[in-house]
Coordinates of C-alpha atoms in Angstrom, one line a residue:
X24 CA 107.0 109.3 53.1
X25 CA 106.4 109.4 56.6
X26 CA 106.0 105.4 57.1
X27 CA 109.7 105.5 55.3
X28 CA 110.7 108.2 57.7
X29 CA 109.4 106.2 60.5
X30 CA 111.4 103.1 59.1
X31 CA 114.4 104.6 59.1
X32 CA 114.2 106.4 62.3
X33 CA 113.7 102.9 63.6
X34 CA 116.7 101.7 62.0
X35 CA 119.1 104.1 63.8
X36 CA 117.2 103.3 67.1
X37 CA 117.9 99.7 66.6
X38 CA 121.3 100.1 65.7
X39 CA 122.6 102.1 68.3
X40 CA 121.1 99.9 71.0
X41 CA 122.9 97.2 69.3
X42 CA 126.1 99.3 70.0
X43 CA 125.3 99.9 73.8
X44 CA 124.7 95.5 73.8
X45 CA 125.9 94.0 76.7
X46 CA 123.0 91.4 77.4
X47 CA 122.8 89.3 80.2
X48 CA 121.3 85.5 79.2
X49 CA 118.3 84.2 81.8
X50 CA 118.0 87.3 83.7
X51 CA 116.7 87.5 86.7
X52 CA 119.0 84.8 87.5
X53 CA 118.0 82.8 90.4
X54 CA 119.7 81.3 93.2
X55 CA 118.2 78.4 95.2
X56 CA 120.5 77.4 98.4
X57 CA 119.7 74.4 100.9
X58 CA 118.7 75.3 104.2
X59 CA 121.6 74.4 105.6
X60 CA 124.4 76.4 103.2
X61 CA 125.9 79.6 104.5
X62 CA 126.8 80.4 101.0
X63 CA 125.8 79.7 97.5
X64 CA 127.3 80.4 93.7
X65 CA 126.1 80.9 90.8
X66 CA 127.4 81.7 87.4
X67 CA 125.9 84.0 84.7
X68 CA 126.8 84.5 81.0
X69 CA 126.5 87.7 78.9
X70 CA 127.4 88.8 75.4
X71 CA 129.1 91.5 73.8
X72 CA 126.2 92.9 70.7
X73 CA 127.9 95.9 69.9
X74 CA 130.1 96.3 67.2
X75 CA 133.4 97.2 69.3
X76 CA 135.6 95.8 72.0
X77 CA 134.0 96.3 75.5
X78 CA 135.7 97.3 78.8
X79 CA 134.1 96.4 82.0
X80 CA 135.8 98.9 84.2
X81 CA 134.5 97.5 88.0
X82 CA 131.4 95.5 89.6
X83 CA 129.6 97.3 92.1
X84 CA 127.6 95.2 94.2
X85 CA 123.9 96.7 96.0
X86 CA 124.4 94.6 99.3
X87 CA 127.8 93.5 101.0
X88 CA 126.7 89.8 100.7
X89 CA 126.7 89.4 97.2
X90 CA 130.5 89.3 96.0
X91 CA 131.3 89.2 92.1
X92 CA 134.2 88.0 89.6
X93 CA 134.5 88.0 85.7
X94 CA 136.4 85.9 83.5
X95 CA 138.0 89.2 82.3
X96 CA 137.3 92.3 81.2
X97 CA 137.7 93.0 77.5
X98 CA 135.2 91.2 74.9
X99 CA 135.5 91.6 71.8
X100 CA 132.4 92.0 69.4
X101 CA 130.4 89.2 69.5
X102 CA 132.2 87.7 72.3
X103 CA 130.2 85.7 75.3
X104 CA 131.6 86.1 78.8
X105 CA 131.0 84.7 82.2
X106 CA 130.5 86.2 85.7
X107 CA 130.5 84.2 89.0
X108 CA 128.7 85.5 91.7
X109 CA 128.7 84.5 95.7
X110 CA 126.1 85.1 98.1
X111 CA 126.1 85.2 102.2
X112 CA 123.5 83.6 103.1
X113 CA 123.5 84.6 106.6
X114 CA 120.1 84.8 108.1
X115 CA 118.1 85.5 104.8
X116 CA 114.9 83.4 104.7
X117 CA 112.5 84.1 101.8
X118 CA 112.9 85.7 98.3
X119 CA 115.3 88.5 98.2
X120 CA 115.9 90.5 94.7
X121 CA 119.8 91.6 94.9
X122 CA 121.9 93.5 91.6
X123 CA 125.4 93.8 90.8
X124 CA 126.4 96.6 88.8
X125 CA 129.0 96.7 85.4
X126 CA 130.5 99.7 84.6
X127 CA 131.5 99.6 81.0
X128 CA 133.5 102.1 79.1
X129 CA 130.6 102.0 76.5
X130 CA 129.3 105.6 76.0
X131 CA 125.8 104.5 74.8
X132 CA 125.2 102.1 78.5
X133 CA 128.0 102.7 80.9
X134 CA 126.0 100.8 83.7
X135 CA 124.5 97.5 82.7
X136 CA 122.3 96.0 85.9
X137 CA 122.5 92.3 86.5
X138 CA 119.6 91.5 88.6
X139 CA 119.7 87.9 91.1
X140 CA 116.9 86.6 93.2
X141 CA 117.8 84.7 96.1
X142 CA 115.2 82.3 97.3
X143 CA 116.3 80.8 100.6
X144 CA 113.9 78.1 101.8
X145 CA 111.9 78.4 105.0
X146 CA 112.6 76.2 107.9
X147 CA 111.7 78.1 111.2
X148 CA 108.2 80.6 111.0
X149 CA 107.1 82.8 113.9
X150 CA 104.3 84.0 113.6
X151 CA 104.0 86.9 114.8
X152 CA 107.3 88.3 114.7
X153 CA 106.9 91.2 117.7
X154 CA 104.1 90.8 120.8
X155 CA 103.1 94.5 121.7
X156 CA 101.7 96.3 124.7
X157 CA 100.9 99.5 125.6
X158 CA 102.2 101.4 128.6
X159 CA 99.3 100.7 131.3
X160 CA 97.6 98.4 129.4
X161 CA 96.2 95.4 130.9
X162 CA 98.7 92.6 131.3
X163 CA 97.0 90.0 129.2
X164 CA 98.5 86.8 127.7
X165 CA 99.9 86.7 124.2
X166 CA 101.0 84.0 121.7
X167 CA 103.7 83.3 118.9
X168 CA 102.8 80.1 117.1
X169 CA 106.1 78.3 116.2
X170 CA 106.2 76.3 113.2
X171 CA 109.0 74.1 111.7
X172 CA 108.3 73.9 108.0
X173 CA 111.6 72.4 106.8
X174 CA 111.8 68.7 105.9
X175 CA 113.0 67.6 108.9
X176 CA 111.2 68.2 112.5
X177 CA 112.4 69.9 115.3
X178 CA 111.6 70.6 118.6
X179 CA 112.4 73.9 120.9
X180 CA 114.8 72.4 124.0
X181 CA 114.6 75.9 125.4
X182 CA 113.4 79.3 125.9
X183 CA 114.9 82.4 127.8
X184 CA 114.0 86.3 127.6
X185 CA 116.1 88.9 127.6
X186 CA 113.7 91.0 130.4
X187 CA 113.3 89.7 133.7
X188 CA 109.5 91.2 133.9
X189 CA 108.0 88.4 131.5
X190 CA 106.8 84.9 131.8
X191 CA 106.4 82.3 129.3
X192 CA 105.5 79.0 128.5
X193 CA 105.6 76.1 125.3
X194 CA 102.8 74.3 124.5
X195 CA 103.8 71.5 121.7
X196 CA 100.7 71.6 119.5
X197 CA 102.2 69.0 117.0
X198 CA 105.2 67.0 118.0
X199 CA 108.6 68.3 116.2
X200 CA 106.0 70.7 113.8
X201 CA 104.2 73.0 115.8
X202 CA 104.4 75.4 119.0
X203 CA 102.4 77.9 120.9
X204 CA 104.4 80.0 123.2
X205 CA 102.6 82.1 125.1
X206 CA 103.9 85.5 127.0
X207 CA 102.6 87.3 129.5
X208 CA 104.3 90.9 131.5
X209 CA 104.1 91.1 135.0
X210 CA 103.3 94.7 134.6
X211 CA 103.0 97.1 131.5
X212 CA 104.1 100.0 133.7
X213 CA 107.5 101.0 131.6
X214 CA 108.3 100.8 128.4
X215 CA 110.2 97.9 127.5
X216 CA 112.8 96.7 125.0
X217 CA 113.2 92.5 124.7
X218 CA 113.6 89.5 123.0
X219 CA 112.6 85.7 123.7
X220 CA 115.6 83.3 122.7
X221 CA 114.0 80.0 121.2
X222 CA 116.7 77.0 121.2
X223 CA 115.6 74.2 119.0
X224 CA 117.6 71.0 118.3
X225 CA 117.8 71.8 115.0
X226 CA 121.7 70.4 113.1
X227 CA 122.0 72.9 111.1
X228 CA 123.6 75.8 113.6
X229 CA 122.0 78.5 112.6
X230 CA 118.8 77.5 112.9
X231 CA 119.7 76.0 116.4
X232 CA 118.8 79.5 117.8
X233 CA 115.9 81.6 117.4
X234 CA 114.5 85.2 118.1
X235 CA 111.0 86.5 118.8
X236 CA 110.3 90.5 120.1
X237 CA 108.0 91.9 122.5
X238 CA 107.9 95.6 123.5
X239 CA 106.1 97.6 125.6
X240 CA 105.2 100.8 124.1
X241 CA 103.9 104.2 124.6
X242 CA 99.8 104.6 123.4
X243 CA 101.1 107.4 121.2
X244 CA 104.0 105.4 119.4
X245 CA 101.6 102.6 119.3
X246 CA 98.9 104.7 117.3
X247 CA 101.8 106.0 115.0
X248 CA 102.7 102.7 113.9
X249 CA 99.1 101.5 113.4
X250 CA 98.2 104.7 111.3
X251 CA 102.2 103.9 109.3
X252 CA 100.3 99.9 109.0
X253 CA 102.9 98.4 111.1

């Protein structure tokens, strides 16, 4: 008796899920752009499982750089439908997990998620992204290492900092591949806010200029961030 109850309990769970039924085919779907593309689409196909007509009301995207269209909106029982979706890919480097949301008139799942991973190859690393010094700290010399990890080589032409109480120097460690810039204050005696520009003669334009940090910190902000593990 209670294995046949079980059964049939089981039964009406399946079969209302089959009535919410939007599914999404190869989900997460995944984007791969070139280094060089600004923007990249994809399409993505779905299916209607329920057993009535379905309304997709709106798309609701989680980040302004993914942009969504459908090849309609009603779809019938049974019926496949396609999506097409457009990212920005701005300065994204990395793997990056974005969703778009369908709001359905189905009363079972009125949100279905469609999730996308964008995985945008990486051509420029620094390494590390921020120098740090403490207010009164000893002005000592610190490094970003500069490394060009996209097929082609490229070499920094230039470097400028925003702050006028910083020096700085390139050291090319392999030629077109890899660079050791080294920073150092002239004093650590205010706090300070900056950025080092890093010009590289990189064709692609956005990769033709670069940004590290440095910062020069109060010790109390600087032992809050190592106790947060920044």
């Amino acid at each position: 008796m209670r294995s046949s109850l079980y059964a049939f309990l089981l039964a009406v769970l399946v079969s209302a899920r089959l009535q919410a039924g939007l599914v999404v085919d190869n989900e997460p779907i995944e984007l791969k752009p070139r280094p060089e593309d600004d923007e990249v689409e994809q399409t993505f196909t779905f299916k209607n499982t329920g057993s009535k007509p379905l309304t997709i009301v709106r798309l609701e995207s989680t980040c302004s750089c993914l942009e969504a269209s459908l090849d309609k909106r009603v779809y019938a029982p049974g019926e496949k439908g396609q999506g097409k979706a457009k990212f920005k890919v701005s300065s994204f480097v990395g793997r990056h997990e974005k969703s778009l949301r369908l709001h359905t008139d189905d009363d079972q799942e009125p949100e279905k998620v469609v999730n996308f991973v964008l995985d945008v190859p990486e051509v420029i690393s620094i390494e590390p992204k921020l120098l740090e010094w403490t207010v009164g700290e000893k002005p000592q010399a610190k490094t970003f290492v500069v490394k060009m990890t996209g097929t082609d080589p490229m070499r920094i032409t230039k470097l400028s900092a925003t702050r006028e109480n910083v020096t700085f120097e390139s050291k090319e460690v392999t030629p077109g591949r890899e660079y050791v810039i080294t920073m150092k204050p002239a004093s650590t005696s205010d706090v300070t806010i900056g950025a080092l520009k890093i010009e590289t003669d990189s064709k692609i334009p956005k990769y033709s200029r670069q940004m590290a940090f440095f910062n020069i910190v109060r010790p109390e902000l600087a032992e809050k961030k190592k106790a947060a593990g920044k």
